[in-house]
mmCIF file of N, CA and C in Angstrom:
data_model
loop_
_atom_site.group_PDB
_atom_site.id
_atom_site.type_symbol
_atom_site.label_atom_id
_atom_site.label_comp_id
_atom_site.label_asym_id
_atom_site.label_seq_id
_atom_site.Cartn_x
_atom_site.Cartn_y
_atom_site.Cartn_z
ATOM 1 N N MET A 417 0.831 -1.198 0.000
ATOM 2 C CA MET A 417 0.000 0.000 0.000
ATOM 3 C C MET A 417 0.872 1.256 0.000
ATOM 4 N N TYR A 418 1.967 1.226 0.730
ATOM 5 C CA TYR A 418 2.856 2.383 0.825
ATOM 6 C C TYR A 418 3.456 2.725 -0.533
ATOM 7 N N LEU A 419 3.869 1.693 -1.297
ATOM 8 C CA LEU A 419 4.462 1.909 -2.618
ATOM 9 C C LEU A 419 3.438 2.508 -3.584
ATOM 10 N N LYS A 420 2.190 2.058 -3.491
ATOM 11 C CA LYS A 420 1.121 2.599 -4.332
ATOM 12 C C LYS A 420 0.910 4.084 -4.033
ATOM 13 N N ASN A 421 0.963 4.456 -2.769
ATOM 14 C CA ASN A 421 0.784 5.843 -2.366
ATOM 15 C C ASN A 421 1.882 6.723 -2.960
ATOM 16 N N ILE A 422 3.118 6.273 -2.918
ATOM 17 C CA ILE A 422 4.237 7.026 -3.495
ATOM 18 C C ILE A 422 4.061 7.140 -5.005
ATOM 19 N N PHE A 423 3.712 6.030 -5.661
ATOM 20 C CA PHE A 423 3.487 6.038 -7.105
ATOM 21 C C PHE A 423 2.377 7.016 -7.478
ATOM 22 N N ASP A 424 1.261 6.981 -6.744
ATOM 23 C CA ASP A 424 0.136 7.878 -7.010
ATOM 24 C C ASP A 424 0.559 9.339 -6.885
ATOM 25 N N ARG A 425 1.316 9.650 -5.841
ATOM 26 C CA ARG A 425 1.744 11.039 -5.623
ATOM 27 C C ARG A 425 2.671 11.530 -6.735
ATOM 28 N N ILE A 426 3.605 10.691 -7.145
ATOM 29 C CA ILE A 426 4.537 11.083 -8.209
ATOM 30 C C ILE A 426 3.794 11.256 -9.528
ATOM 31 N N LEU A 427 2.934 10.295 -9.857
ATOM 32 C CA LEU A 427 2.161 10.383 -11.095
ATOM 33 C C LEU A 427 1.220 11.592 -11.082
ATOM 34 N N ALA A 428 0.603 11.875 -9.943
ATOM 35 C CA ALA A 428 -0.283 13.040 -9.828
ATOM 36 C C ALA A 428 0.497 14.330 -10.062
ATOM 37 N N PHE A 429 1.708 14.409 -9.530
ATOM 38 C CA PHE A 429 2.548 15.592 -9.725
ATOM 39 C C PHE A 429 2.879 15.781 -11.207
ATOM 40 N N ILE A 430 3.279 14.690 -11.865
ATOM 41 C CA ILE A 430 3.614 14.754 -13.298
ATOM 42 C C ILE A 430 2.387 15.148 -14.113
ATOM 43 N N LEU A 431 1.254 14.536 -13.829
ATOM 44 C CA LEU A 431 0.020 14.846 -14.559
ATOM 45 C C LEU A 431 -0.419 16.295 -14.334
ATOM 46 N N LEU A 432 -0.262 16.766 -13.107
ATOM 47 C CA LEU A 432 -0.649 18.144 -12.817
ATOM 48 C C LEU A 432 0.215 19.133 -13.596
ATOM 49 N N ILE A 433 1.498 18.862 -13.692
ATOM 50 C CA ILE A 433 2.386 19.728 -14.475
ATOM 51 C C ILE A 433 2.002 19.682 -15.956
ATOM 52 N N LEU A 434 1.750 18.478 -16.475
ATOM 53 C CA LEU A 434 1.371 18.344 -17.887
ATOM 54 C C LEU A 434 0.049 19.033 -18.205
ATOM 55 N N PHE A 435 -0.910 18.923 -17.299
ATOM 56 C CA PHE A 435 -2.245 19.465 -17.554
ATOM 57 C C PHE A 435 -2.447 20.882 -17.034
ATOM 58 N N LEU A 436 -1.436 21.461 -16.398
ATOM 59 C CA LEU A 436 -1.576 22.809 -15.843
ATOM 60 C C LEU A 436 -1.993 23.844 -16.895
ATOM 61 N N PRO A 437 -1.395 23.846 -18.103
ATOM 62 C CA PRO A 437 -1.865 24.827 -19.114
ATOM 63 C C PRO A 437 -3.354 24.655 -19.450
ATOM 64 N N PHE A 438 -3.814 23.414 -19.549
ATOM 65 C CA PHE A 438 -5.229 23.157 -19.824
ATOM 66 C C PHE A 438 -6.098 23.626 -18.658
ATOM 67 N N LEU A 439 -5.640 23.349 -17.454
ATOM 68 C CA LEU A 439 -6.383 23.756 -16.262
ATOM 69 C C LEU A 439 -6.539 25.275 -16.206
ATOM 70 N N ILE A 440 -5.493 25.982 -16.588
ATOM 71 C CA ILE A 440 -5.556 27.448 -16.623
ATOM 72 C C ILE A 440 -6.558 27.913 -17.678
ATOM 73 N N VAL A 441 -6.496 27.335 -18.872
ATOM 74 C CA VAL A 441 -7.435 27.704 -19.940
ATOM 75 C C VAL A 441 -8.869 27.373 -19.532
ATOM 76 N N PHE A 442 -9.086 26.174 -18.974
ATOM 77 C CA PHE A 442 -10.425 25.787 -18.536
ATOM 78 C C PHE A 442 -10.938 26.765 -17.479
ATOM 79 N N SER A 443 -10.066 27.150 -16.559
ATOM 80 C CA SER A 443 -10.462 28.078 -15.494
ATOM 81 C C SER A 443 -10.872 29.426 -16.053
ATOM 82 N N ILE A 444 -10.141 29.907 -17.037
ATOM 83 C CA ILE A 444 -10.475 31.198 -17.648
ATOM 84 C C ILE A 444 -11.835 31.121 -18.358
ATOM 85 N N ILE A 445 -12.056 30.049 -19.099
ATOM 86 C CA ILE A 445 -13.345 29.873 -19.788
ATOM 87 C C ILE A 445 -14.490 29.791 -18.780
ATOM 88 N N LEU A 446 -14.286 29.012 -17.705
ATOM 89 C CA LEU A 446 -15.329 28.881 -16.679
ATOM 90 C C LEU A 446 -15.565 30.200 -15.951
ATOM 91 N N LEU A 447 -14.515 30.978 -15.764
ATOM 92 C CA LEU A 447 -14.645 32.280 -15.119
ATOM 93 C C LEU A 447 -15.620 33.158 -15.907
ATOM 94 N N PHE A 448 -15.493 33.138 -17.230
ATOM 95 C CA PHE A 448 -16.401 33.927 -18.077
ATOM 96 C C PHE A 448 -17.789 33.280 -18.168
ATOM 97 N N GLU A 449 -17.832 31.959 -18.226
ATOM 98 C CA GLU A 449 -19.111 31.262 -18.376
ATOM 99 C C GLU A 449 -19.969 31.365 -17.114
ATOM 100 N N LEU A 450 -19.343 31.193 -15.935
ATOM 101 C CA LEU A 450 -20.096 31.166 -14.679
ATOM 102 C C LEU A 450 -20.054 32.484 -13.913
ATOM 103 N N LYS A 451 -19.147 33.370 -14.326
ATOM 104 C CA LYS A 451 -18.987 34.678 -13.679
ATOM 105 C C LYS A 451 -18.634 34.558 -12.199
ATOM 106 N N SER A 452 -17.834 33.550 -11.864
ATOM 107 C CA SER A 452 -17.319 33.387 -10.507
ATOM 108 C C SER A 452 -16.027 32.572 -10.571
ATOM 109 N N PHE A 453 -15.253 32.622 -9.502
ATOM 110 C CA PHE A 453 -13.976 31.913 -9.482
ATOM 111 C C PHE A 453 -14.233 30.417 -9.681
ATOM 112 N N PRO A 454 -13.533 29.770 -10.632
ATOM 113 C CA PRO A 454 -13.883 28.416 -11.043
ATOM 114 C C PRO A 454 -13.351 27.267 -10.175
ATOM 115 N N ILE A 455 -12.451 27.533 -9.254
ATOM 116 C CA ILE A 455 -11.928 26.451 -8.413
ATOM 117 C C ILE A 455 -12.449 26.655 -6.998
ATOM 118 N N TYR A 456 -12.965 25.597 -6.398
ATOM 119 C CA TYR A 456 -13.494 25.706 -5.047
ATOM 120 C C TYR A 456 -13.203 24.430 -4.264
ATOM 121 N N LEU A 457 -13.440 24.490 -2.968
ATOM 122 C CA LEU A 457 -13.274 23.341 -2.082
ATOM 123 C C LEU A 457 -14.647 22.820 -1.687
ATOM 124 N N GLN A 458 -14.757 21.498 -1.593
ATOM 125 C CA GLN A 458 -16.016 20.882 -1.192
ATOM 126 C C GLN A 458 -15.692 19.741 -0.236
ATOM 127 N N GLU A 459 -16.421 19.665 0.869
ATOM 128 C CA GLU A 459 -16.174 18.579 1.815
ATOM 129 C C GLU A 459 -16.765 17.284 1.264
ATOM 130 N N ARG A 460 -15.950 16.252 1.274
ATOM 131 C CA ARG A 460 -16.357 14.932 0.792
ATOM 132 C C ARG A 460 -15.881 13.871 1.768
ATOM 133 N N GLY A 461 -16.334 12.638 1.564
ATOM 134 C CA GLY A 461 -15.879 11.532 2.392
ATOM 135 C C GLY A 461 -16.360 10.197 1.863
ATOM 136 N N LEU A 462 -15.764 9.125 2.400
ATOM 137 C CA LEU A 462 -16.261 7.781 2.083
ATOM 138 C C LEU A 462 -17.540 7.522 2.864
ATOM 139 N N THR A 463 -17.555 7.985 4.128
ATOM 140 C CA THR A 463 -18.761 7.937 4.957
ATOM 141 C C THR A 463 -18.808 9.245 5.736
ATOM 142 N N LEU A 464 -19.826 9.408 6.543
ATOM 143 C CA LEU A 464 -19.933 10.623 7.352
ATOM 144 C C LEU A 464 -18.852 10.666 8.432
ATOM 145 N N GLU A 465 -18.359 9.495 8.822
ATOM 146 C CA GLU A 465 -17.381 9.420 9.907
ATOM 147 C C GLU A 465 -15.961 9.135 9.430
ATOM 148 N N LYS A 466 -15.792 8.656 8.209
ATOM 149 C CA LYS A 466 -14.503 8.114 7.771
ATOM 150 C C LYS A 466 -13.983 8.824 6.516
ATOM 151 N N ASN A 467 -12.677 9.141 6.551
ATOM 152 C CA ASN A 467 -11.985 9.737 5.399
ATOM 153 C C ASN A 467 -12.680 10.984 4.875
ATOM 154 N N ARG A 468 -13.057 11.880 5.769
ATOM 155 C CA ARG A 468 -13.626 13.170 5.347
ATOM 156 C C ARG A 468 -12.485 14.138 5.098
ATOM 157 N N PHE A 469 -12.597 14.903 4.024
ATOM 158 C CA PHE A 469 -11.568 15.869 3.680
ATOM 159 C C PHE A 469 -12.153 16.875 2.694
ATOM 160 N N TRP A 470 -11.382 17.911 2.413
ATOM 161 C CA TRP A 470 -11.805 18.941 1.463
ATOM 162 C C TRP A 470 -11.198 18.624 0.111
ATOM 163 N N ILE A 471 -12.034 18.551 -0.908
ATOM 164 C CA ILE A 471 -11.602 18.169 -2.243
ATOM 165 C C ILE A 471 -11.587 19.411 -3.148
ATOM 166 N N TYR A 472 -10.567 19.522 -3.981
ATOM 167 C CA TYR A 472 -10.483 20.610 -4.949
ATOM 168 C C TYR A 472 -11.324 20.246 -6.165
ATOM 169 N N LYS A 473 -12.135 21.194 -6.618
ATOM 170 C CA LYS A 473 -13.050 20.940 -7.728
ATOM 171 C C LYS A 473 -13.029 22.107 -8.702
ATOM 172 N N LEU A 474 -13.350 21.814 -9.960
ATOM 173 C CA LEU A 474 -13.643 22.852 -10.937
ATOM 174 C C LEU A 474 -15.145 23.067 -10.905
ATOM 175 N N LYS A 475 -15.556 24.276 -10.730
ATOM 176 C CA LYS A 475 -16.977 24.602 -10.664
ATOM 177 C C LYS A 475 -17.564 24.497 -12.070
ATOM 178 N N THR A 476 -18.604 23.710 -12.220
ATOM 179 C CA THR A 476 -19.261 23.565 -13.514
ATOM 180 C C THR A 476 -20.718 24.025 -13.472
ATOM 181 N N ILE A 477 -21.168 24.432 -12.289
ATOM 182 C CA ILE A 477 -22.535 24.915 -12.103
ATOM 183 C C ILE A 477 -22.465 26.144 -11.210
ATOM 184 N N LYS A 478 -23.271 27.152 -11.498
ATOM 185 C CA LYS A 478 -23.304 28.331 -10.627
ATOM 186 C C LYS A 478 -23.682 27.912 -9.215
ATOM 187 N N SER A 479 -23.110 28.568 -8.239
ATOM 188 C CA SER A 479 -23.323 28.212 -6.831
ATOM 189 C C SER A 479 -24.795 28.140 -6.454
ATOM 190 N N ARG A 480 -25.569 29.091 -6.904
ATOM 191 C CA ARG A 480 -26.980 29.111 -6.503
ATOM 192 C C ARG A 480 -27.788 27.996 -7.158
ATOM 193 N N ASP A 481 -27.249 27.381 -8.222
ATOM 194 C CA ASP A 481 -27.963 26.313 -8.925
ATOM 195 C C ASP A 481 -27.593 24.916 -8.410
ATOM 196 N N ARG A 482 -26.608 24.815 -7.522
ATOM 197 C CA ARG A 482 -26.083 23.509 -7.135
ATOM 198 C C ARG A 482 -26.930 22.756 -6.123
ATOM 199 N N ASN A 483 -27.705 23.441 -5.337
ATOM 200 C CA ASN A 483 -28.450 22.774 -4.270
ATOM 201 C C ASN A 483 -29.707 22.109 -4.811
ATOM 202 N N ILE A 484 -29.800 20.810 -4.560
ATOM 203 C CA ILE A 484 -31.013 20.080 -4.912
ATOM 204 C C ILE A 484 -31.435 19.273 -3.701
ATOM 205 N N GLU A 485 -32.698 18.992 -3.640
ATOM 206 C CA GLU A 485 -33.197 18.197 -2.530
ATOM 207 C C GLU A 485 -32.906 16.725 -2.806
ATOM 208 N N HIS A 486 -32.345 16.058 -1.835
ATOM 209 C CA HIS A 486 -31.998 14.638 -1.965
ATOM 210 C C HIS A 486 -33.140 13.789 -1.417
ATOM 211 N N LYS A 487 -33.805 13.078 -2.320
ATOM 212 C CA LYS A 487 -34.915 12.220 -1.901
ATOM 213 C C LYS A 487 -34.688 10.760 -2.289
ATOM 214 N N THR A 488 -33.968 10.534 -3.378
ATOM 215 C CA THR A 488 -33.797 9.169 -3.876
ATOM 216 C C THR A 488 -32.315 8.873 -4.099
ATOM 217 N N GLU A 489 -32.012 7.591 -4.363
ATOM 218 C CA GLU A 489 -30.637 7.192 -4.698
ATOM 219 C C GLU A 489 -30.185 7.875 -5.975
ATOM 220 N N GLU A 490 -31.090 8.119 -6.895
ATOM 221 C CA GLU A 490 -30.747 8.777 -8.157
ATOM 222 C C GLU A 490 -30.161 10.167 -7.896
ATOM 223 N N ASP A 491 -30.674 10.870 -6.879
ATOM 224 C CA ASP A 491 -30.148 12.187 -6.528
ATOM 225 C C ASP A 491 -28.698 12.115 -6.080
ATOM 226 N N ILE A 492 -28.280 10.976 -5.552
ATOM 227 C CA ILE A 492 -26.908 10.811 -5.083
ATOM 228 C C ILE A 492 -25.957 10.680 -6.265
ATOM 229 N N PHE A 493 -26.310 9.858 -7.233
ATOM 230 C CA PHE A 493 -25.369 9.503 -8.291
ATOM 231 C C PHE A 493 -25.558 10.260 -9.601
ATOM 232 N N LEU A 494 -26.774 10.589 -9.985
ATOM 233 C CA LEU A 494 -26.992 11.178 -11.305
ATOM 234 C C LEU A 494 -27.271 12.676 -11.286
ATOM 235 N N LYS A 495 -27.912 13.180 -10.265
ATOM 236 C CA LYS A 495 -28.245 14.600 -10.158
ATOM 237 C C LYS A 495 -28.979 15.096 -11.405
ATOM 238 N N THR A 496 -30.009 14.380 -11.789
ATOM 239 C CA THR A 496 -30.762 14.728 -12.998
ATOM 240 C C THR A 496 -31.392 16.117 -12.913
ATOM 241 N N ALA A 497 -31.680 16.597 -11.715
ATOM 242 C CA ALA A 497 -32.291 17.923 -11.563
ATOM 243 C C ALA A 497 -31.339 19.045 -11.989
ATOM 244 N N LEU A 498 -30.048 18.735 -12.057
ATOM 245 C CA LEU A 498 -29.062 19.754 -12.425
ATOM 246 C C LEU A 498 -28.685 19.721 -13.903
ATOM 247 N N GLN A 499 -29.105 18.711 -14.635
ATOM 248 C CA GLN A 499 -28.673 18.544 -16.020
ATOM 249 C C GLN A 499 -28.937 19.765 -16.894
ATOM 250 N N ASP A 500 -30.082 20.389 -16.735
ATOM 251 C CA ASP A 500 -30.421 21.528 -17.591
ATOM 252 C C ASP A 500 -29.753 22.828 -17.139
ATOM 253 N N LYS A 501 -29.084 22.821 -15.998
ATOM 254 C CA LYS A 501 -28.415 24.023 -15.492
ATOM 255 C C LYS A 501 -26.937 24.067 -15.873
ATOM 256 N N VAL A 502 -26.444 23.019 -16.545
ATOM 257 C CA VAL A 502 -25.034 22.935 -16.913
ATOM 258 C C VAL A 502 -24.842 23.537 -18.299
ATOM 259 N N LYS A 503 -23.958 24.515 -18.382
ATOM 260 C CA LYS A 503 -23.665 25.189 -19.657
ATOM 261 C C LYS A 503 -22.873 24.244 -20.568
ATOM 262 N N PRO A 504 -22.840 24.513 -21.879
ATOM 263 C CA PRO A 504 -22.201 23.590 -22.840
ATOM 264 C C PRO A 504 -20.737 23.247 -22.530
ATOM 265 N N PHE A 505 -19.905 24.230 -22.227
ATOM 266 C CA PHE A 505 -18.501 23.932 -21.948
ATOM 267 C C PHE A 505 -18.369 23.105 -20.676
ATOM 268 N N SER A 506 -19.145 23.449 -19.662
ATOM 269 C CA SER A 506 -19.129 22.693 -18.411
ATOM 270 C C SER A 506 -19.590 21.254 -18.636
ATOM 271 N N LYS A 507 -20.586 21.096 -19.496
ATOM 272 C CA LYS A 507 -21.090 19.758 -19.819
ATOM 273 C C LYS A 507 -19.986 18.920 -20.470
ATOM 274 N N TRP A 508 -19.226 19.552 -21.376
ATOM 275 C CA TRP A 508 -18.112 18.860 -22.034
ATOM 276 C C TRP A 508 -17.033 18.481 -21.017
ATOM 277 N N LEU A 509 -16.714 19.390 -20.094
ATOM 278 C CA LEU A 509 -15.725 19.083 -19.057
ATOM 279 C C LEU A 509 -16.154 17.875 -18.223
ATOM 280 N N ARG A 510 -17.426 17.843 -17.843
ATOM 281 C CA ARG A 510 -17.940 16.732 -17.051
ATOM 282 C C ARG A 510 -17.901 15.418 -17.836
ATOM 283 N N LYS A 511 -18.292 15.487 -19.095
ATOM 284 C CA LYS A 511 -18.350 14.286 -19.942
ATOM 285 C C LYS A 511 -16.959 13.682 -20.139
ATOM 286 N N THR A 512 -15.941 14.531 -20.304
ATOM 287 C CA THR A 512 -14.573 14.060 -20.531
ATOM 288 C C THR A 512 -13.849 13.731 -19.225
ATOM 289 N N GLY A 513 -14.385 14.174 -18.100
ATOM 290 C CA GLY A 513 -13.732 13.941 -16.814
ATOM 291 C C GLY A 513 -12.646 14.958 -16.502
ATOM 292 N N LEU A 514 -12.471 15.944 -17.373
ATOM 293 C CA LEU A 514 -11.427 16.950 -17.160
ATOM 294 C C LEU A 514 -11.749 17.893 -16.004
ATOM 295 N N ASP A 515 -13.001 17.889 -15.551
ATOM 296 C CA ASP A 515 -13.344 18.695 -14.378
ATOM 297 C C ASP A 515 -12.736 18.121 -13.095
ATOM 298 N N GLU A 516 -12.164 16.920 -13.189
ATOM 299 C CA GLU A 516 -11.544 16.271 -12.032
ATOM 300 C C GLU A 516 -10.068 16.639 -11.859
ATOM 301 N N LEU A 517 -9.486 17.387 -12.791
ATOM 302 C CA LEU A 517 -8.055 17.706 -12.746
ATOM 303 C C LEU A 517 -7.577 18.303 -11.420
ATOM 304 N N PRO A 518 -8.296 19.246 -10.802
ATOM 305 C CA PRO A 518 -7.799 19.805 -9.537
ATOM 306 C C PRO A 518 -7.640 18.768 -8.418
ATOM 307 N N GLN A 519 -8.304 17.628 -8.551
ATOM 308 C CA GLN A 519 -8.199 16.599 -7.521
ATOM 309 C C GLN A 519 -6.816 15.954 -7.483
ATOM 310 N N LEU A 520 -6.021 16.195 -8.516
ATOM 311 C CA LEU A 520 -4.642 15.709 -8.486
ATOM 312 C C LEU A 520 -3.887 16.322 -7.306
ATOM 313 N N VAL A 521 -4.281 17.523 -6.890
ATOM 314 C CA VAL A 521 -3.682 18.149 -5.703
ATOM 315 C C VAL A 521 -3.992 17.309 -4.468
ATOM 316 N N ASN A 522 -5.225 16.809 -4.365
ATOM 317 C CA ASN A 522 -5.597 15.947 -3.239
ATOM 318 C C ASN A 522 -4.773 14.668 -3.221
ATOM 319 N N VAL A 523 -4.478 14.126 -4.404
ATOM 320 C CA VAL A 523 -3.643 12.913 -4.496
ATOM 321 C C VAL A 523 -2.231 13.238 -4.026
ATOM 322 N N MET A 524 -1.695 14.372 -4.468
ATOM 323 C CA MET A 524 -0.344 14.761 -4.056
ATOM 324 C C MET A 524 -0.258 14.965 -2.540
ATOM 325 N N MET A 525 -1.337 15.423 -1.920
ATOM 326 C CA MET A 525 -1.366 15.642 -0.473
ATOM 327 C C MET A 525 -1.599 14.341 0.300
ATOM 328 N N GLY A 526 -1.884 13.236 -0.410
ATOM 329 C CA GLY A 526 -2.101 11.956 0.257
ATOM 330 C C GLY A 526 -3.498 11.742 0.791
ATOM 331 N N LYS A 527 -4.441 12.592 0.422
ATOM 332 C CA LYS A 527 -5.838 12.451 0.864
ATOM 333 C C LYS A 527 -6.638 11.524 -0.037
ATOM 334 N N MET A 528 -6.162 11.362 -1.288
ATOM 335 C CA MET A 528 -6.845 10.529 -2.273
ATOM 336 C C MET A 528 -5.821 9.691 -3.021
ATOM 337 N N CYS A 529 -6.328 8.692 -3.744
ATOM 338 C CA CYS A 529 -5.532 7.889 -4.670
ATOM 339 C C CYS A 529 -6.038 8.181 -6.085
ATOM 340 N N LEU A 530 -5.297 7.728 -7.073
ATOM 341 C CA LEU A 530 -5.772 7.866 -8.442
ATOM 342 C C LEU A 530 -6.947 6.918 -8.685
ATOM 343 N N ILE A 531 -6.841 5.693 -8.157
ATOM 344 C CA ILE A 531 -7.902 4.695 -8.307
ATOM 345 C C ILE A 531 -8.403 4.315 -6.917
ATOM 346 N N GLY A 532 -9.706 4.394 -6.722
ATOM 347 C CA GLY A 532 -10.278 4.034 -5.429
ATOM 348 C C GLY A 532 -11.755 4.374 -5.400
ATOM 349 N N PRO A 533 -12.418 4.092 -4.282
ATOM 350 C CA PRO A 533 -13.851 4.406 -4.177
ATOM 351 C C PRO A 533 -14.074 5.918 -4.195
ATOM 352 N N ARG A 534 -15.103 6.341 -4.879
ATOM 353 C CA ARG A 534 -15.380 7.763 -5.062
ATOM 354 C C ARG A 534 -15.854 8.394 -3.752
ATOM 355 N N PRO A 535 -15.229 9.500 -3.324
ATOM 356 C CA PRO A 535 -15.758 10.207 -2.152
ATOM 357 C C PRO A 535 -17.023 10.954 -2.554
ATOM 358 N N LEU A 536 -17.989 10.980 -1.673
ATOM 359 C CA LEU A 536 -19.268 11.623 -1.978
ATOM 360 C C LEU A 536 -19.453 12.884 -1.144
ATOM 361 N N MET A 537 -20.322 13.780 -1.635
ATOM 362 C CA MET A 537 -20.660 14.977 -0.872
ATOM 363 C C MET A 537 -21.349 14.554 0.420
ATOM 364 N N ILE A 538 -21.219 15.378 1.448
ATOM 365 C CA ILE A 538 -21.791 15.068 2.759
ATOM 366 C C ILE A 538 -23.312 14.896 2.657
ATOM 367 N N GLU A 539 -23.983 15.746 1.870
ATOM 368 C CA GLU A 539 -25.437 15.625 1.702
ATOM 369 C C GLU A 539 -25.804 14.285 1.065
ATOM 370 N N ASP A 540 -24.987 13.833 0.103
ATOM 371 C CA ASP A 540 -25.237 12.548 -0.551
ATOM 372 C C ASP A 540 -25.051 11.394 0.430
ATOM 373 N N LEU A 541 -24.043 11.500 1.293
ATOM 374 C CA LEU A 541 -23.810 10.453 2.293
ATOM 375 C C LEU A 541 -24.956 10.388 3.296
ATOM 376 N N GLU A 542 -25.479 11.551 3.696
ATOM 377 C CA GLU A 542 -26.626 11.567 4.615
ATOM 378 C C GLU A 542 -27.839 10.905 3.972
ATOM 379 N N THR A 543 -28.067 11.193 2.676
ATOM 380 C CA THR A 543 -29.181 10.576 1.956
ATOM 381 C C THR A 543 -28.969 9.073 1.841
ATOM 382 N N MET A 544 -27.754 8.662 1.501
ATOM 383 C CA MET A 544 -27.459 7.237 1.368
ATOM 384 C C MET A 544 -27.670 6.506 2.687
ATOM 385 N N LYS A 545 -27.231 7.095 3.784
ATOM 386 C CA LYS A 545 -27.388 6.463 5.094
ATOM 387 C C LYS A 545 -28.867 6.296 5.447
ATOM 388 N N ARG A 546 -29.686 7.281 5.049
ATOM 389 C CA ARG A 546 -31.114 7.252 5.348
ATOM 390 C C ARG A 546 -31.883 6.312 4.416
ATOM 391 N N ILE A 547 -31.590 6.378 3.105
ATOM 392 C CA ILE A 547 -32.370 5.644 2.110
ATOM 393 C C ILE A 547 -31.812 4.251 1.822
ATOM 394 N N SER A 548 -30.482 4.118 1.802
ATOM 395 C CA SER A 548 -29.837 2.838 1.461
ATOM 396 C C SER A 548 -28.789 2.468 2.495
ATOM 397 N N PRO A 549 -29.215 2.132 3.700
ATOM 398 C CA PRO A 549 -28.239 1.831 4.758
ATOM 399 C C PRO A 549 -27.311 0.659 4.431
ATOM 400 N N GLU A 550 -27.767 -0.290 3.599
ATOM 401 C CA GLU A 550 -26.916 -1.427 3.250
ATOM 402 C C GLU A 550 -25.727 -0.986 2.380
ATOM 403 N N ILE A 551 -25.951 -0.053 1.469
ATOM 404 C CA ILE A 551 -24.860 0.472 0.645
ATOM 405 C C ILE A 551 -23.924 1.310 1.514
ATOM 406 N N TYR A 552 -24.488 2.090 2.412
ATOM 407 C CA TYR A 552 -23.687 2.919 3.305
ATOM 408 C C TYR A 552 -22.785 2.042 4.177
ATOM 409 N N THR A 553 -23.320 0.930 4.664
ATOM 410 C CA THR A 553 -22.540 0.007 5.497
ATOM 411 C C THR A 553 -21.376 -0.579 4.710
ATOM 412 N N ARG A 554 -21.592 -0.891 3.434
ATOM 413 C CA ARG A 554 -20.488 -1.388 2.593
ATOM 414 C C ARG A 554 -19.386 -0.348 2.476
ATOM 415 N N ARG A 555 -19.752 0.917 2.357
ATOM 416 C CA ARG A 555 -18.752 1.986 2.286
ATOM 417 C C ARG A 555 -17.970 2.086 3.600
ATOM 418 N N GLU A 556 -18.646 1.827 4.723
ATOM 419 C CA GLU A 556 -17.959 1.872 6.025
ATOM 420 C C GLU A 556 -16.869 0.803 6.123
ATOM 421 N N ASN A 557 -17.025 -0.295 5.405
ATOM 422 C CA ASN A 557 -16.074 -1.397 5.478
ATOM 423 C C ASN A 557 -14.869 -1.219 4.545
ATOM 424 N N LEU A 558 -14.875 -0.195 3.713
ATOM 425 C CA LEU A 558 -13.762 0.030 2.782
ATOM 426 C C LEU A 558 -12.495 0.410 3.553
ATOM 427 N N LYS A 559 -11.371 -0.138 3.113
ATOM 428 C CA LYS A 559 -10.098 0.115 3.782
ATOM 429 C C LYS A 559 -9.196 1.068 2.992
ATOM 430 N N SER A 560 -9.499 1.295 1.727
ATOM 431 C CA SER A 560 -8.610 2.113 0.883
ATOM 432 C C SER A 560 -8.983 3.594 0.960
ATOM 433 N N LEU A 561 -8.064 4.408 0.465
ATOM 434 C CA LEU A 561 -8.332 5.843 0.372
ATOM 435 C C LEU A 561 -9.316 6.095 -0.768
ATOM 436 N N PRO A 562 -10.047 7.205 -0.691
ATOM 437 C CA PRO A 562 -10.916 7.561 -1.812
ATOM 438 C C PRO A 562 -10.091 7.817 -3.063
ATOM 439 N N GLY A 563 -10.721 7.672 -4.235
ATOM 440 C CA GLY A 563 -9.999 7.843 -5.491
ATOM 441 C C GLY A 563 -10.684 8.787 -6.455
ATOM 442 N N ILE A 564 -9.900 9.250 -7.428
ATOM 443 C CA ILE A 564 -10.451 10.107 -8.490
ATOM 444 C C ILE A 564 -11.340 9.274 -9.391
ATOM 445 N N SER A 565 -10.907 8.040 -9.694
ATOM 446 C CA SER A 565 -11.712 7.157 -10.529
ATOM 447 C C SER A 565 -11.840 5.796 -9.912
#
C-alpha cells in the first residue's frame, strides 16, 4: 500500500504539471461562463465518519444552482435535476472527466488515490445512510483511500 501511495503522488505531480496549461485555460473559460472563481473546495468523504476531507473541484454549475433536494438514490449519483443548469462547456468538461483535474492536488497531499472508491458529498452520504443503509454500510467497510476514478 505504501508503494502505491508514493506512485500515485509522483504520477499526480507529473500529470498536474502536464495538464496545468489546460487547467488554466479551462479556469479562464469557466470564469467567463459562470462569472465566478472556477476552483473551489467541497467537503467529501467515504462515509460521514470516515476519510472526510476537502476536495479541490472545478466549478461547472453556478453556486446558486447547485443545491437540490436529496430524496432518492438517483439524486446521489446522477443529479438529474441539475442537467439543464449545466452550460455547454461545463457539460463537455464533465463528460470528458477533465473537471476532475484539480483533484490531483488531493492525491499529491495523500488524501486521495488515483484509483479508489469515489468520495461523496456530505449531503449525498446523509441521503445514502437514510435511504440505502446497506450500501452505506459497505462503504464503512472500505479500507482504501478515496480515489479520483
